[in-house]
């Protein structure tokens, strides 16, 4: 059985593996993957050495995970990269990781959550789903991602109704998803979930796109305004820097 996993890195100090899936059902112009298809936290030297070596089979993937548990004391896995939910084997991957008693974080745009995946997430005590909300403006959503917002909001509600632990993430993009927009996102989250958590990522600009990096003032203003409704977390403040090992390819 072939998965859509093409890259795995391991953060030694965090005991956490970042498992990257290839392909996405959205087409966001600011996607960090347009800078590099690999984990962008790796050094330029490491990045230069990486070459695509194919998608992993389920057995190969589980072999890498079991080895990381034995050799490095792996405790947590983050499923991300592009969009894990487009991998039909994702429910099996989650089941296998859950059987190994690993903490699981699934990063997703929540556009496609099928029943098999929902069931797996419902029964997984150590799973957290991190949903990236691009914008709450339906016109901008379809213009920039290529897909309607409606399905994302419907799936968020479905996950919450089924007791899945969900946190949210959005990218601060001056002129597209700025302090006003993120305050609206925060207000919306406070209306649908108790004690919502929102991770705010300042944009890393992609050459050839019109959006710039937000200033520190813009970041502070966005945090202050969103904090009225949600607990705000900034990505660079999560955890400490860690040594990174490439487990695949
Ligand atoms: S949903 Fe995420 S991975 Fe997919 S295109 Fe948008 S930013 Fe990139």
Tab-separated table of N, CA and C in Angstrom, residues 77 79 93-95 97-98 102-106 117 120-130 163-167:
chain	number	residue	atom	x	y	z
A	77	UNK	N	4.234	12.871	16.459
A	77	UNK	CA	4.327	13.002	15.005
A	77	UNK	C	3.434	14.149	14.552
A	79	UNK	N	1.698	15.515	11.157
A	79	UNK	CA	1.360	15.112	9.788
A	79	UNK	C	1.032	16.377	9.009
A	93	UNK	N	-2.825	5.301	8.611
A	93	UNK	CA	-1.605	5.891	9.193
A	93	UNK	C	-1.899	6.350	10.625
A	94	UNK	N	-3.020	7.036	10.817
A	94	UNK	CA	-3.360	7.536	12.161
A	94	UNK	C	-3.591	6.370	13.120
A	95	UNK	N	-4.278	5.354	12.639
A	95	UNK	CA	-4.530	4.173	13.493
A	95	UNK	C	-3.206	3.542	13.937
A	97	UNK	N	-0.188	4.891	14.063
A	97	UNK	CA	0.578	5.789	14.945
A	97	UNK	C	-0.048	5.807	16.342
A	98	UNK	N	-1.373	5.798	16.378
A	98	UNK	CA	-2.103	5.780	17.647
A	98	UNK	C	-1.821	4.478	18.404
A	102	UNK	N	1.756	7.279	20.117
A	102	UNK	CA	2.427	8.543	19.798
A	102	UNK	C	1.403	9.678	19.872
A	103	UNK	N	1.850	10.858	20.270
A	103	UNK	CA	0.973	12.044	20.161
A	103	UNK	C	0.924	12.428	18.688
A	104	UNK	N	-0.256	12.770	18.202
A	104	UNK	CA	-0.419	13.035	16.772
A	104	UNK	C	-1.006	14.432	16.564
A	105	UNK	N	-0.352	15.199	15.677
A	105	UNK	CA	-0.917	16.487	15.258
A	105	UNK	C	-1.142	16.423	13.763
A	106	UNK	N	-2.374	16.637	13.339
A	106	UNK	CA	-2.703	16.619	11.915
A	106	UNK	C	-2.914	18.057	11.446
A	117	UNK	N	-11.898	8.926	8.140
A	117	UNK	CA	-10.939	9.772	8.855
A	117	UNK	C	-11.580	10.339	10.129
A	120	UNK	N	-11.651	7.744	12.817
A	120	UNK	CA	-10.320	7.507	13.376
A	120	UNK	C	-9.953	8.629	14.350
A	121	UNK	N	-10.244	9.867	13.965
A	121	UNK	CA	-9.906	11.013	14.814
A	121	UNK	C	-10.745	11.007	16.098
A	122	UNK	N	-11.995	10.583	15.969
A	122	UNK	CA	-12.878	10.536	17.147
A	122	UNK	C	-12.356	9.587	18.206
A	123	UNK	N	-11.774	8.462	17.739
A	123	UNK	CA	-11.340	7.458	18.717
A	123	UNK	C	-9.872	7.629	19.116
A	124	UNK	N	-9.250	8.702	18.674
A	124	UNK	CA	-7.822	8.898	18.954
A	124	UNK	C	-7.673	9.949	20.062
A	125	UNK	N	-7.350	9.492	21.266
A	125	UNK	CA	-7.299	10.411	22.416
A	125	UNK	C	-6.151	11.403	22.280
A	126	UNK	N	-5.032	10.949	21.710
A	126	UNK	CA	-3.853	11.816	21.623
A	126	UNK	C	-3.723	12.511	20.269
A	127	UNK	N	-4.835	12.718	19.580
A	127	UNK	CA	-4.809	13.432	18.292
A	127	UNK	C	-5.282	14.870	18.473
A	128	UNK	N	-4.593	15.775	17.829
A	128	UNK	CA	-5.043	17.177	17.730
A	128	UNK	C	-5.093	17.507	16.242
A	129	UNK	N	-6.127	18.214	15.827
A	129	UNK	CA	-6.207	18.636	14.431
A	129	UNK	C	-5.965	20.142	14.395
A	130	UNK	N	-4.987	20.551	13.592
A	130	UNK	CA	-4.672	21.982	13.460
A	130	UNK	C	-5.209	22.425	12.094
A	163	UNK	N	-16.392	15.838	18.963
A	163	UNK	CA	-15.479	15.857	20.112
A	163	UNK	C	-14.011	15.776	19.753
A	164	UNK	N	-13.659	16.026	18.477
A	164	UNK	CA	-12.239	15.999	18.087
A	164	UNK	C	-11.583	17.284	18.595
A	165	UNK	N	-10.364	17.150	19.139
A	165	UNK	CA	-9.667	18.340	19.648
A	165	UNK	C	-9.085	19.121	18.482
A	166	UNK	N	-9.519	20.375	18.353
A	166	UNK	CA	-9.143	21.177	17.189
A	166	UNK	C	-8.516	22.486	17.655
A	167	UNK	N	-7.410	22.874	17.038
A	167	UNK	CA	-6.908	24.238	17.196
A	167	UNK	C	-6.786	24.854	15.797
